[in-house]
Amino acid sequence: MKSKTDKLDALRHSASHIMAQAVLKLFPGTKFAIGPSIENGFYYDFEFTEKMSEEALSGIEHEMGRIIREEQEFICEEITKKEARGIFGGQPYKLELIDGIEGDKVSTYRNGDFIDLCKGPHVRNTSEVKHFKLLKLAGAYWRGDEKNKMLTRIYGTVFPSEKELEEYIRVLELAKERDHRKLGKEMDLFSIHEDIGPGLIYWHPRGAMIRKVIEDFWREEHIKNGYELLFTPHIAKIDLWNTSGHTGFYKDNMFSTMNIDEMEYQLKPMNCPFHIMIYKTGLKSYRDLPLRWCELGTVYRYEKSGVLHGLMRVRGFTQDDAHIFCREDQLQEEIIKTIEFVIFILKTFGFEEYEVYLSTRPEKCVGDLKMWEKAEEALKKALIKTGLVYEVDPGEGVFYGPKIDIKIKDALMRTWQCSTIQVDFNIPERFDMTYVDNDGREKRTIMIHRALLGSLERFFGVLLEHHGGRFPLWLAPVQVDIIPIKEEQAGYAVSIMNKLKENGIRARINDKDSKLGKKIWSSRQMNVPYMAIAGDKEVKEGRISVRKLTGGDLGAMEIDNFIDILKEEIFLKK
RNA sequence: GCUGGGAUAGCUCAGUCGGUAGAGCACAUGCAUGGUAAGCAUGAGGUCGUGGGUUCAAUUCCCAUUCCCAGCUCCA
C-alpha cells in the first residue's frame, strides 16, 4: 500500500518537473519556485514575466508531450551548495530554498536540459509519465504566506493508466454536477442574496423541512443521551467577550460592535459564554455534574470576502453546539461518550468514513502550558480508548483549548470538517467556574465544547452533495408526489394525500403539467423519492401505482401497503 | 484580504469590434384530455451588478466599487 502511493507520488512529482521544464522552454525568463505532488495530482508555482491565462495550458501540455516522447532519463546528483547557487543563479526562489537546506550538500534532478533542486524521488524516465492533464491556473503565495509575493500555480494530474485518469476526471465532473449551490437552486432548497448580505443563508420551504427533520432528530437523540436544551440571546455586552478572551484572540472574526444606550454590544461568534452565564446562576455541587447543555445556536463570524462558499463557508450559521461541564474524574468518560455519539449521528446520516485529527496548542492562545498539556492528554487518551485511528495536527487547536476534529468523507471521497470536540481548562478559569466537591471545597469546573454536525448550514451542504440531491426518505422534504393522470382523479389524489399526511408522510400532488410523462419527469427533477400514480384503473381498484426514484416502477398496490413500505424505510433511515 | 476570470430575463447562457438586446427552460393564456423520463401555439419578462469618466451616443471602452467563480491564506 505504502509503496504504491510512493510510486504515484514519484510519478506526479516527475510530471511537475516536466511541466516546469516545458514552461521554462516556452516562457524563457520565468522564475520557478516549488512543485510537489499533492493528493490528486501535482502543481508547480511560477513567477511569469507576462500575464498567464488558461489558454496557455494546452501549449504547455504539448511541450510536455514532446519531452515525454524524448524519453529523457531522470538523474540524481548530489552537489555542493556553492555549485547549486551557480546553477540556480538567476532563480531567486531556488536560492532561497538552498539557503534553507541544512548541511552543505543539496540534491538535484536532471532530465534533458532541465535541472531542478529536488530531493526526489522520481521515476526513471520521462516516458513513464503518460496519462496526464493540466487542470487549472491559480494564484498562490510564495511559501503559503499572504505577506509574500503571489505566484502563478499550475495544477495538473497524472495517473498510471488512462482509465484512472478518466475516472478522476469523471469524479471531478460528478462533483460539479452535485455542487450543493447548483442542487440548492434546482431543488429550491435555499438561496443567498449577495446584494442583501453575502454569506447569509435563506432557507426555502423544502430546505427548511430538511433542516427541521435534522433538528428534530438531533434534539431527540440529545435528550436520549443525557443532554438538556438551552436557548440563549444573540448579542451581549462587550464585557462578556472581554472576560472570555474573544476580544483579544478572536477579534478578526467578529462583527463590529453596536452601540445601544451608550453600551457596546457584540453579536455572538460563539455560544459558550452564554452557557457559562447559565451555569453561574447557581452554586453547583459535584453531584450536579456532569451537566450536558446543548443548543442550536446561531452565531455570526466575520469571514474574509474571498473565502465565502455557498453553504460551506458563511458569515451566519447555526452550530449544533453543546457544553459539557464536568469534574476532572469525569472528563475521560465524557470525551469517549461524545466521540461515540458523534459517530452514531454521522452514521445515521449516511457517513461511514472519517478522518480524525488531534489539534494541539496554537501560538496565539490563552491559559498556562500545564492546562494545555492536561487537556491534550485527555483527548489523546480518549482517542486511544475508542480505538480510532488519528493524526496529530500540531498548532491547530482553538485559542482556548486543543480539539479533536472528525472529518467526514463523502460519496466522492472528499473530506469535510464538521464535528469538533474541544477540552477547555481556560475559559472556566476566566469565568471562575466552580463546583462544591464532596469535601466541601470549591473546585474548578472543566468544560468540553463540542459540535457534532458543526454547523447546520455546512452539514446540510455536505449532506446534499453526499446524496447528490437524492436524500434518503426520512430526510426528503417531499416524500411522495401523487400524480393524477387526468383531472377526473383530482379528488382521489387529494384523498390519497390526506391518508399519507395522516400517517406523517410528506406528500404533495403533482398535477401542474399536462402529460403523465412530464409529471414523472418533473418529480424526478426534484428528486422526490416516491411517486404515487392514479388513473381510472387505480381509482376503480382503490389502489395506486408506485414508482420509486431509484427503483423504477413497483406496480399497483393498496394504499395501506404503500404506507407500510414508506414507514419501514423512514424508520430505518436508509 | 491576495492573484486571475466574471456579472445580460426567475434559471442556464448567447450577443452587440459604441447606435438601449436574444435562445432554451421556467411563468401566463389558449389548444390538446393525455397511462410511466420534456405535447403544441401565443404572450408577458431586462434603466445588460452599482457609481463615475470618455463620447453626439456606453450594456459594450476606461476608472472605481460591490458581489460571484477558481485557487492561496484562514475556518464550523
XYZ file of C-alpha atoms (C1' of nucleotides) in Angstrom:
650
model
C 0.000 0.000 0.000
C 2.673 2.435 1.081
C 4.930 1.641 -1.835
C 2.071 2.127 -4.242
C 1.422 5.670 -3.052
C 5.142 6.395 -3.060
C 5.267 5.334 -6.675
C 2.328 7.539 -7.536
C 3.990 10.437 -5.712
C 7.160 9.939 -7.730
C 5.125 9.873 -10.933
C 3.331 13.083 -10.038
C 6.436 14.798 -8.831
C 8.140 13.858 -12.080
C 5.226 15.273 -14.041
C 5.602 18.557 -12.183
C 9.272 18.694 -13.232
C 8.334 18.030 -16.833
C 5.736 20.792 -16.617
C 8.307 23.238 -15.235
C 10.693 22.198 -17.962
C 8.030 22.865 -20.611
C 7.106 26.211 -19.074
C 10.724 27.369 -18.959
C 11.168 26.366 -22.580
C 8.021 28.152 -23.756
C 8.357 31.173 -21.482
C 12.040 31.961 -21.020
C 12.705 34.236 -18.096
C 10.102 32.549 -15.920
C 11.151 32.044 -12.305
C 10.152 28.709 -10.838
C 9.544 28.063 -7.165
C 8.262 24.722 -5.898
C 6.354 21.864 -7.479
C 5.324 18.967 -5.279
C 2.934 16.092 -5.760
C -0.370 16.521 -3.973
C -3.369 14.395 -3.133
C -4.859 14.172 -6.597
C -2.023 15.339 -8.771
C 0.682 17.944 -8.716
C 1.370 21.625 -9.160
C 4.227 23.981 -9.787
C 4.461 27.651 -8.777
C 5.916 30.143 -11.241
C 6.598 33.808 -11.498
C 5.878 34.674 -15.110
C 7.185 37.759 -16.847
C 3.817 38.247 -18.544
C 0.215 37.531 -17.643
C -0.801 33.915 -17.952
C -4.153 32.561 -18.967
C -5.674 29.096 -19.083
C -5.317 29.107 -22.873
C -1.575 28.615 -22.404
C -2.166 25.244 -20.742
C -2.684 23.272 -23.944
C 0.595 24.641 -25.332
C 2.387 23.549 -22.177
C 0.752 20.125 -22.394
C 2.030 19.838 -25.953
C 5.570 20.648 -24.953
C 5.337 18.184 -22.085
C 4.298 15.527 -24.561
C 7.383 16.260 -26.595
C 9.653 15.917 -23.532
C 7.970 12.654 -22.621
C 8.464 11.259 -26.109
C 12.167 12.106 -25.903
C 12.422 9.520 -23.119
C 14.731 11.633 -21.000
C 16.287 9.967 -18.001
C 15.949 11.462 -14.519
C 19.414 11.664 -12.988
C 20.019 12.460 -9.329
C 23.154 14.430 -8.486
C 24.499 15.476 -5.108
C 26.237 18.806 -5.414
C 27.606 21.390 -3.035
C 25.539 24.412 -2.134
C 28.099 26.565 -3.894
C 27.658 24.669 -7.129
C 23.890 24.838 -6.701
C 23.996 28.601 -6.256
C 25.878 28.764 -9.521
C 23.364 26.647 -11.386
C 20.339 28.466 -9.991
C 21.901 31.912 -10.087
C 19.002 33.540 -11.887
C 16.374 31.822 -9.771
C 15.720 33.735 -6.544
C 13.217 31.197 -5.183
C 15.647 28.326 -5.667
C 18.400 30.337 -3.980
C 16.110 30.940 -1.022
C 15.367 27.211 -0.845
C 19.074 26.366 -0.978
C 19.712 28.718 1.946
C 17.040 26.900 3.914
C 18.541 23.442 3.443
C 20.764 22.113 6.222
C 24.280 20.829 5.554
C 26.393 21.900 2.640
C 25.171 19.475 0.016
C 21.933 19.525 -1.887
C 20.446 17.059 -4.303
C 19.282 17.880 -7.791
C 17.477 16.011 -10.506
C 18.364 16.448 -14.112
C 16.481 15.329 -17.183
C 17.439 16.516 -20.638
C 18.380 20.187 -20.450
C 16.356 20.740 -17.277
C 17.688 20.667 -13.746
C 15.789 21.242 -10.527
C 16.666 21.409 -6.882
C 14.884 18.384 -5.525
C 15.207 15.614 -3.008
C 13.223 13.248 -5.194
C 12.344 10.545 -5.714
C 11.416 10.425 -9.359
C 10.541 7.857 -11.949
C 13.431 6.685 -14.098
C 12.376 8.185 -17.363
C 10.049 10.913 -18.614
C 8.348 8.315 -20.795
C 6.672 6.870 -17.693
C 4.512 9.978 -17.456
C 1.905 9.010 -19.980
C -1.583 9.823 -18.747
C -1.555 13.420 -17.599
C -3.634 16.545 -17.876
C -3.187 20.157 -16.804
C -6.244 21.298 -14.930
C -6.208 24.897 -13.861
C -4.325 28.063 -13.123
C -4.435 29.835 -9.779
C -2.639 32.311 -7.615
C -0.660 31.065 -4.640
C 1.568 32.855 -2.165
C 5.253 32.030 -2.118
C 5.654 29.646 0.823
C 1.952 29.950 1.548
C 2.364 33.219 3.382
C -0.027 36.002 2.463
C 2.671 38.580 3.135
C 4.753 37.149 0.313
C 4.505 37.650 -3.403
C 1.721 35.909 -5.221
C 2.917 33.386 -7.767
C 1.045 31.610 -10.524
C 0.304 27.998 -9.786
C -0.490 25.454 -12.467
C -2.333 22.358 -11.322
C -2.203 19.094 -13.174
C -2.732 15.441 -12.583
C -1.229 12.211 -13.764
C -2.163 8.565 -13.284
C -0.503 5.268 -14.086
C -3.247 4.410 -16.574
C -5.596 6.217 -18.904
C -8.506 4.528 -17.161
C -7.604 6.036 -13.795
C -7.125 9.464 -15.335
C -10.538 9.268 -16.970
C -12.068 8.064 -13.731
C -10.585 11.019 -11.877
C -11.891 13.488 -14.453
C -15.273 11.804 -14.226
C -15.294 12.323 -10.441
C -14.438 15.984 -10.973
C -17.399 16.309 -13.325
C -19.632 14.426 -10.919
C -18.608 16.807 -8.156
C -19.580 19.699 -10.392
C -22.910 18.040 -11.131
C -23.747 17.659 -7.460
C -22.406 21.000 -6.313
C -24.716 21.997 -3.474
C -25.075 25.510 -4.868
C -26.420 24.095 -8.131
C -28.654 21.491 -6.481
C -29.856 24.020 -3.921
C -31.163 26.199 -6.723
C -32.609 23.382 -8.803
C -34.346 21.762 -5.850
C -35.437 25.110 -4.414
C -33.783 24.471 -1.049
C -32.035 27.714 -0.150
C -30.738 30.976 -1.518
C -28.120 33.596 -0.786
C -28.811 37.223 -1.581
C -25.482 38.755 -2.434
C -26.883 42.260 -2.625
C -28.517 41.985 0.789
C -25.725 40.225 2.622
C -23.100 37.800 1.384
C -22.602 34.638 3.385
C -26.096 34.697 4.870
C -28.461 31.843 4.137
C -32.169 31.895 3.338
C -33.802 28.506 3.837
C -36.699 27.881 1.445
C -39.647 25.646 2.428
C -38.060 22.427 1.160
C -34.673 23.185 2.677
C -36.289 24.272 5.906
C -38.204 20.995 6.057
C -34.980 19.010 5.800
C -33.429 21.198 8.461
C -36.438 20.614 10.677
C -36.083 16.846 10.305
C -32.373 17.091 11.126
C -33.078 19.288 14.142
C -35.882 17.057 15.455
C -33.659 14.012 15.216
C -30.790 15.925 16.801
C -32.852 17.143 19.765
C -34.403 13.740 20.358
C -31.048 11.987 20.387
C -29.535 14.598 22.673
C -32.279 14.197 25.195
C -31.847 10.412 24.980
C -28.135 10.879 25.610
C -28.477 12.900 28.766
C -28.379 16.417 27.358
C -30.641 19.327 28.238
C -31.681 22.031 25.811
C -30.860 25.723 26.093
C -31.808 28.874 24.241
C -29.632 31.971 24.582
C -29.586 35.502 23.106
C -27.687 36.569 20.007
C -25.953 39.590 21.498
C -24.279 40.510 24.736
C -22.324 43.429 26.139
C -18.711 43.555 25.152
C -17.712 42.858 28.778
C -18.710 39.236 28.337
C -16.331 38.892 25.407
C -13.565 40.618 27.302
C -13.914 38.051 30.063
C -13.991 35.126 27.660
C -10.937 36.405 25.824
C -12.683 36.668 22.471
C -11.971 40.385 22.081
C -8.304 39.543 22.361
C -7.997 36.334 20.410
C -10.994 36.254 18.135
C -11.338 39.920 17.205
C -10.596 39.439 13.497
C -13.528 37.070 13.193
C -16.104 39.167 14.987
C -18.573 41.656 13.540
C -18.078 45.153 14.850
C -19.954 46.113 17.983
C -23.210 48.060 18.081
C -23.945 50.874 20.416
C -27.109 50.532 22.483
C -27.879 53.017 25.292
C -24.230 54.096 25.330
C -23.136 50.496 25.823
C -21.188 48.334 23.393
C -22.953 45.141 22.390
C -21.449 42.301 20.402
C -23.160 39.868 18.027
C -22.112 36.423 19.193
C -19.428 34.486 17.328
C -19.699 31.594 19.799
C -22.253 30.277 22.258
C -20.029 29.205 25.117
C -20.037 32.372 27.260
C -23.841 32.295 27.290
C -23.945 28.734 28.536
C -21.447 29.694 31.197
C -23.726 32.516 32.337
C -26.444 29.949 32.908
C -24.025 27.714 34.765
C -23.108 30.560 37.057
C -26.679 31.361 38.097
C -26.430 28.922 40.961
C -23.953 27.035 43.132
C -23.165 23.677 41.632
C -22.459 20.552 43.633
C -20.189 17.744 42.492
C -23.430 15.751 42.407
C -24.814 18.041 39.670
C -22.035 17.201 37.277
C -21.751 16.383 34.502
C -24.125 18.914 33.032
C -24.629 18.470 29.312
C -26.211 21.529 27.784
C -26.926 21.812 24.107
C -28.261 24.495 21.846
C -28.757 25.010 18.150
C -27.066 28.355 18.498
C -26.822 30.812 15.659
C -23.524 32.664 15.541
C -22.100 35.338 13.288
C -18.482 35.447 12.279
C -16.732 37.848 10.004
C -15.076 35.897 7.219
C -12.847 37.467 4.601
C -14.766 38.103 1.404
C -12.774 35.658 -0.697
C -13.439 32.642 1.494
C -17.236 32.550 1.383
C -18.508 29.474 -0.423
C -22.190 28.554 -0.724
C -23.309 26.847 2.476
C -19.840 25.556 3.287
C -18.355 28.825 4.449
C -20.768 31.530 5.567
C -20.968 34.504 7.919
C -24.033 33.473 9.864
C -24.601 29.874 10.846
C -26.197 27.653 13.417
C -23.901 25.431 15.394
C -25.227 22.255 16.921
C -23.364 23.284 19.982
C -23.105 21.786 23.441
C -21.023 22.315 26.519
C -20.355 19.596 28.979
C -19.420 20.818 32.446
C -17.754 18.134 34.463
C -15.240 17.168 37.109
C -11.769 16.072 36.223
C -12.542 12.466 37.102
C -15.430 12.523 34.644
C -13.534 14.064 31.763
C -12.281 10.862 30.150
C -15.650 9.187 30.082
C -17.387 12.285 28.774
C -14.963 12.619 25.877
C -15.359 8.973 24.981
C -19.147 9.238 25.156
C -19.014 12.289 22.931
C -16.869 10.542 20.348
C -19.268 7.603 20.290
C -22.213 9.961 19.993
C -20.603 11.768 17.045
C -20.025 8.521 15.205
C -23.584 7.363 15.819
C -25.056 10.615 14.498
C -22.807 10.746 11.437
C -23.549 7.110 10.574
C -27.257 7.781 10.732
C -26.827 10.456 8.089
C -25.011 8.005 5.846
C -21.397 8.927 6.552
C -19.374 5.812 7.198
C -15.806 7.028 6.794
C -13.879 9.631 8.732
C -10.517 11.204 9.223
C -9.709 12.021 12.829
C -7.291 14.735 13.901
C -5.954 15.815 17.262
C -5.140 19.515 17.058
C -2.752 20.863 19.646
C -1.905 24.247 21.157
C -1.640 27.124 18.667
C 0.759 30.041 19.049
C -1.966 32.524 19.894
C -3.701 31.119 22.939
C -4.893 31.723 26.482
C -4.070 29.787 29.642
C -0.932 28.224 31.002
C 1.013 25.399 29.458
C 0.185 22.840 32.131
C -3.510 23.110 31.453
C -2.924 22.694 27.759
C -0.883 19.585 28.343
C -3.562 18.167 30.579
C -6.255 18.840 28.021
C -4.249 17.392 25.144
C -3.516 14.326 27.199
C -7.200 13.807 27.988
C -8.180 13.949 24.334
C -5.382 11.652 23.306
C -6.264 9.057 25.909
C -9.900 9.099 24.881
C -8.950 8.602 21.239
C -6.759 5.654 22.120
C -9.540 4.120 24.190
C -12.066 4.369 21.380
C -9.549 2.787 19.028
C -9.969 5.426 16.337
C -7.044 5.972 14.032
C -6.000 9.594 14.235
C -3.328 12.049 13.200
C -1.847 14.899 15.186
C -2.284 18.388 13.715
C 0.264 20.463 15.602
C -0.689 24.024 16.479
C -4.173 23.733 15.000
C -6.170 23.939 18.234
C -8.527 26.788 19.192
C -7.200 29.649 21.322
C -8.800 28.271 24.483
C -8.063 24.560 24.087
C -6.960 21.581 21.970
C -9.511 19.670 19.940
C -10.437 16.502 18.149
C -11.751 17.137 14.665
C -13.642 14.434 12.863
C -13.713 14.998 9.144
C -16.391 13.304 7.103
C -15.584 11.511 3.873
C -18.391 11.872 1.370
C -19.516 9.719 -1.538
C -16.820 11.237 -3.763
C -14.169 10.663 -1.066
C -13.765 14.337 -0.335
C -13.276 15.280 3.299
C -15.263 17.885 5.205
C -14.632 19.339 8.615
C -17.822 19.174 10.642
C -17.514 17.594 14.077
C -15.260 19.001 16.727
C -14.623 18.190 20.397
C -12.627 20.659 22.472
C -11.394 20.396 26.033
C -11.151 23.679 27.855
C -9.492 24.377 31.198
C -9.049 28.050 30.385
C -12.428 29.642 29.989
C -13.700 28.083 33.236
C -10.756 29.833 34.858
C -11.578 33.153 33.236
C -15.190 32.933 34.336
C -14.234 31.440 37.692
C -16.497 28.437 37.231
C -16.586 26.143 40.219
C -18.485 23.398 41.915
C -18.529 22.332 45.554
C -16.788 18.992 45.927
C -17.617 16.283 48.447
C -15.076 17.712 50.861
C -16.983 20.998 50.900
C -14.281 22.846 48.987
C -14.695 24.743 45.733
C -13.108 23.102 42.709
C -12.596 24.283 39.162
C -15.132 23.006 36.634
C -13.865 21.548 33.384
C -15.624 22.276 30.155
C -15.938 20.376 26.889
C -17.143 22.251 23.827
C -18.467 20.059 21.082
C -20.403 20.217 17.846
C -21.425 17.060 16.045
C -22.663 18.398 12.742
C -20.551 21.531 13.071
C -22.895 23.997 11.516
C -26.295 23.104 10.149
C -25.503 25.080 7.002
C -22.259 23.305 6.187
C -23.582 19.936 7.219
C -26.616 20.415 5.012
C -24.351 21.322 2.099
C -22.216 18.226 2.662
C -25.299 16.053 3.030
C -26.740 17.453 -0.180
C -23.575 16.725 -2.152
C -23.089 13.346 -0.494
C -26.505 12.194 -1.644
C -26.368 14.144 -4.896
C -29.757 15.647 -4.034
C -31.358 12.221 -3.594
C -31.982 12.391 0.117
C -32.914 9.227 1.939
C -36.646 9.001 2.521
C -36.596 10.139 6.160
C -34.897 13.400 5.134
C -36.606 14.099 1.814
C -38.635 17.306 2.056
C -41.369 15.832 -0.132
C -41.521 12.092 0.274
C -44.299 11.263 -2.156
C -45.596 13.056 -5.227
C -49.127 11.980 -6.075
C -49.719 12.131 -9.798
C -53.295 12.012 -11.098
C -53.338 11.068 -14.771
C -56.447 13.068 -15.632
C -58.235 15.900 -13.919
C -61.022 13.461 -13.001
C -58.694 11.814 -10.496
C -58.086 15.077 -8.616
C -60.424 14.110 -5.790
C -58.897 10.670 -5.474
C -55.420 12.250 -5.383
C -56.466 14.517 -2.515
C -57.845 11.572 -0.558
C -54.556 9.689 -1.053
C -52.600 12.748 0.034
C -54.690 13.155 3.174
C -54.273 9.499 4.042
C -50.492 9.816 3.669
C -50.394 13.021 5.695
C -52.429 11.403 8.462
C -49.642 8.850 8.622
C -46.986 11.518 8.976
C -45.808 11.262 5.391
C -44.896 14.395 3.473
C -46.992 14.142 0.331
C -47.814 16.600 -2.415
C -49.912 16.481 -5.557
C -48.080 16.998 -8.826
C -50.805 17.918 -11.312
C -49.277 21.017 -12.795
C -48.098 19.580 -16.066
C -50.464 18.169 -18.613
C -48.844 14.905 -19.672
C -48.103 11.967 -17.415
C -44.562 11.704 -18.755
C -43.930 15.338 -17.942
C -45.265 14.951 -14.405
C -42.986 11.991 -13.772
C -40.115 13.924 -15.269
C -40.710 16.974 -13.087
C -40.992 14.877 -9.913
C -37.723 13.234 -10.827
C -36.142 16.625 -11.398
C -36.970 17.484 -7.797
C -35.607 14.132 -6.598
C -38.871 13.114 -4.937
C -38.240 9.546 -3.690
C -41.697 8.095 -4.479
C -44.474 8.770 -6.953
C -47.989 7.501 -6.463
C -49.750 7.482 -9.817
C -53.517 7.326 -10.036
C -55.576 6.912 -13.191
C -59.003 5.405 -13.947
C -57.758 1.902 -13.300
C -56.309 2.718 -9.882
C -59.413 4.633 -8.786
C -61.617 1.671 -9.759
C -59.415 -0.774 -7.832
C -58.808 1.621 -4.921
C -55.070 1.347 -5.427
C -52.129 3.419 -6.623
C -49.249 2.668 -8.958
C -45.981 3.280 -7.158
C -42.812 4.459 -8.773
C -39.540 4.813 -6.946
C -36.936 7.389 -7.897
C -34.137 4.883 -7.500
C -36.064 1.713 -8.281
C -38.434 2.323 -11.214
C -42.000 1.027 -11.432
C -43.083 -1.009 -8.396
C -46.543 -1.716 -9.776
C -50.001 -1.165 -8.289
C -50.678 -1.619 -4.590
C -53.122 -0.845 -1.801
C -52.530 2.487 -0.135
C -52.046 0.827 3.289
C -49.450 -1.459 1.818
C -47.644 1.584 0.387
C -47.753 3.344 3.757
C -46.190 0.298 5.413
C -43.339 0.336 2.906
C -42.752 4.053 3.499
C -42.909 3.771 7.279
C -40.451 0.919 7.311
C -37.997 2.854 5.139
C -38.381 6.016 7.220
C -37.853 4.053 10.423
C -34.646 2.514 9.085
C -33.399 5.930 7.939
C -31.919 4.307 4.837
C -7.659 40.036 2.187
C -4.425 38.410 -2.272
C -3.975 36.524 -7.782
C -6.785 35.558 -12.168
C -11.605 35.346 -14.510
C -16.625 37.070 -14.433
C -21.673 39.895 -13.517
C -27.026 40.417 -19.753
C -34.831 37.874 -18.446
C -36.766 33.932 -12.423
C -32.735 29.936 -14.125
C -28.732 28.422 -17.773
C -26.345 31.179 -21.267
C -25.600 33.719 -26.411
C -24.748 38.710 -28.358
C -23.580 43.848 -29.804
C -15.244 45.259 -32.846
C -20.077 52.164 -29.263
C -26.344 53.259 -32.126
C -30.653 50.716 -25.324
C -30.578 43.131 -26.815
C -31.770 37.273 -27.979
C -32.317 31.491 -27.181
C -33.725 27.271 -24.187
C -36.089 26.204 -19.615
C -39.449 28.310 -16.072
C -44.014 31.634 -15.873
C -49.142 33.233 -18.028
C -53.106 32.294 -21.587
C -55.288 29.115 -25.191
C -55.449 24.357 -27.752
C -54.819 19.283 -26.699
C -57.938 15.043 -22.098
C -53.196 12.805 -22.160
C -51.112 5.672 -18.954
C -44.984 5.770 -16.874
C -38.105 10.306 -18.123
C -39.761 17.068 -21.514
C -47.367 17.751 -26.272
C -48.433 22.380 -29.484
C -49.199 27.636 -30.090
C -49.244 32.540 -28.310
C -47.764 36.060 -24.674
C -45.574 38.661 -20.677
C -40.402 39.489 -18.532
C -34.372 43.059 -18.958
C -32.741 51.524 -16.899
C -27.288 44.459 -19.770
C -24.323 44.489 -10.990
C -23.644 49.804 -8.873
C -21.241 54.803 -9.214
C -18.260 57.949 -12.117
C -15.455 59.182 -16.790
C -14.627 59.431 -22.358
C -18.307 60.244 -26.451
C -23.347 63.265 -30.381
C -24.371 58.354 -28.318
C -21.983 53.385 -23.354
C -24.846 47.128 -21.904
C -20.216 47.387 -24.994
C -14.287 51.447 -23.955
C -11.673 53.477 -19.204
C -11.621 54.041 -13.684
C -13.648 52.876 -9.026
C -16.815 49.808 -6.212
C -19.888 45.525 -4.652
C -20.635 40.621 -5.333
C -19.721 35.760 -7.680
C -16.316 31.814 -9.593
C -11.160 29.069 -9.477
C -7.238 28.978 -6.194
C -3.964 30.978 -1.996
C -4.304 32.351 3.187
C -7.878 31.480 7.074
C -12.037 28.290 9.072
C -17.653 25.266 11.603
